[in-house]
Amino acid sequence: MHYGADYNPEQWPEEIWPDDVARMREAGVTMVSLGIFSWARIQPREGEFDFAWLDRVIDLLHEGGIAVDLATATASPPPWASAAYPELLPQDENGSVYWPGSRQQFAPSSPVYRRLAGELVTAIAARYAQHPAVVMWHVNNEYGCHLNMDYSDAARDAFRRWLADRYGDIDALNVAWGTNFWAQRYQAFDEVFPPRKAPYSLNPGQVLDYHRFTSDMLLECYLMERDLIRAAGATQPITTNFMGAFKPANYEQWAPHLDLISDDCYPDPNDPESFRAAAFQRDLVRSFKPDVPWYLMEQATNALNWRPSNAPKAPGQMAALSAQAIGRGADGILFFQWRQSRAGAEKFHSAMLPHAGTDTRTWREVTALGADLAKLPQLPVGGRDARVAIVFDWENWWAVEASDHPMNGLDYVAVVQRWYRALHRRHVQVDLVPAARVDDRYALVIAPLLGLVREEDAAALTSFVGGGGHLLAGPYTDVVDEADRFRVGGFLTQLGEAFGVRLEDFGALVAPDAPSSTPGEREARFGGAAIIESVGTLLAEEIHVTDAAVEASFIGGRRDGDPALTVRRTGDGTARYLATVPDERGVQAVVDHVLADAGVEPVVAGLPEHIEAARRGSLLTLVNHGGAAAEPVEVPVTGTDAITGETVERVRLGAYDWAFVLSADEGR
Ligand code: GAL
């Protein structure tokens, strides 16, 4: 278990460094991420490197027993680079340049940025590949974080090459993008531009490909650096820090190229439910590489600087969220950053060592957590405990949030998280995977908004149901192909048979959605027959049952009396189609219904909703996220406390308390 932070020693006089190392030891720090924003210090001019200071700080850390996660420093090019090569600066869709003065001002596809970054990484890797302090490599930093999409001329040229590679000849692109529409037919790849600002709606195929291209350009930068590090003979694991469900980068495709997944997560203390969003993020990153523990590479000890209002974390909340991450697979708990900055845009951002010093709540909580984590035994990897999966798919995210849909402005992650929260409230362990990774390990799979269905997705879901699995999907399922075109033959062309349903129309609802009948009217009409009573949101699709039973119907509105939820049973399996996105209450009711049908058990039964329970092999994690207002809870659970080594029969959880219990039967 590693404990530590980003360390930015160049922001401090060298006399402070020995004190840093001493304090790190006091706090239980075992590893720091070093040099993330050090390009200007390491390379003051092109062709000139200054490693003397970095040598000294790495040696100091090493002598102090602190391991180094060495950054490649390419995340923020120095001023000389943008002055000499302005063509490396990125641009927005209007052609406005993102100028220097902040960070991340580089176009990922810029040949000159890549050359300069490559020279820097080559020099750093040559110098430190064999250094005993270096235990991990931290490539760049949060690729794409501020600059989601780049529309520069470098991107234009790279996009043309990327398209030529993908399509081979221009006619294949014309077919994929449907360019006979609006006179968009291309004669050559050199006629294609990025989807820059245009008079009206852009070609959806072009926009979807631009998302793929953007993710690929960022990934190419990562791969270039990774290969240079390996070429220098480095054998340590290589990572780059993810940001959970981050739209510009398709991490599902990136994950195989990382030795270890690391993730940055900043839940908002102003939001009492943000712990569920954090749990979602942990489960997503664990699901990328279930057989390897991941690292929480950045979180805040206390307040941030970048939200409109930056509330402090409540006492104990930082450790509770750290325990949550460990319970959901993390083997590293790290922060941004070690020592709070004196200057710069992040000087109000909390750190392990606050500007106000060590007589602070933050410091006491930081040292207490460090001491606890140091007592942990080697934890099981876990990663394969979930019997429920939610389908999460970047290409669907990109496609469904594009313009010109029945329901514009739809928020893909918000819909997926509505389903996740309902499972989390029931203490059910969940993986988040693309449809093609669904297999019979799962008893229940929920596929919200799976509009873009590839053949392998349809095959995996069909065989899952055939093998006795329980599938719940819809609305807006199986609508388009990989190029975002309708398939011939209507909708649900691949999965309609499994659901026993035909989809005729989408029936967008006007927000805000409101109930169109009173409870009295519903009771009079349906008596006790209704299993779900909720307001549909976003869509109320017109579906026709061809070979399924109706489990719930729309009441009121234009679909009054029509099927809302259907089920087709085949052997042990079920395929349910839901023609709307129910509100929070309705999603909970549907989840309860399908969990019961699939026979899925909670990690721990009978817990209140603010108590989190997570399973990691033989490790059970319990966390009370309820805050000071919530009643303490006693949970009967037998095993060994992983920190104290004592036998426990019950756990008492006050506000933000947490416990790690290793089950006796499975051993440690
Ligand atoms: C992250 C970034 C860090 C720091 C932090 C502040 O996005 O990687 O360098 O800026 O946010 O919360």
XYZ file of C-alpha atoms and ligand atoms in Angstrom, residues 6 37 103 141-142 145 241 264 266 298 304 306 336 346 349, ligand 1:
27
model
C 2.573 14.922 -5.943
C 5.440 20.204 -13.922
C -0.569 24.707 -18.349
C -0.478 14.322 -16.368
C -4.232 13.990 -16.886
C -7.916 17.514 -18.878
C -3.310 9.345 -14.285
C -7.575 11.214 -9.827
C -12.194 14.990 -6.363
C -4.696 12.236 -6.646
C -10.014 22.597 -3.522
C -11.336 25.202 -8.698
C -2.425 16.478 -4.819
C -3.399 26.486 -6.656
C -5.731 24.063 -2.730
C -5.551 17.795 -11.049
C -4.108 17.964 -11.518
C -3.202 18.439 -10.407
C -3.863 19.544 -9.639
C -5.186 19.081 -9.114
C -5.910 20.100 -8.294
O -6.410 17.925 -12.136
O -3.616 16.768 -12.038
O -1.990 18.866 -10.966
O -4.017 20.645 -10.464
O -6.009 18.758 -10.195
O -7.136 19.610 -7.811
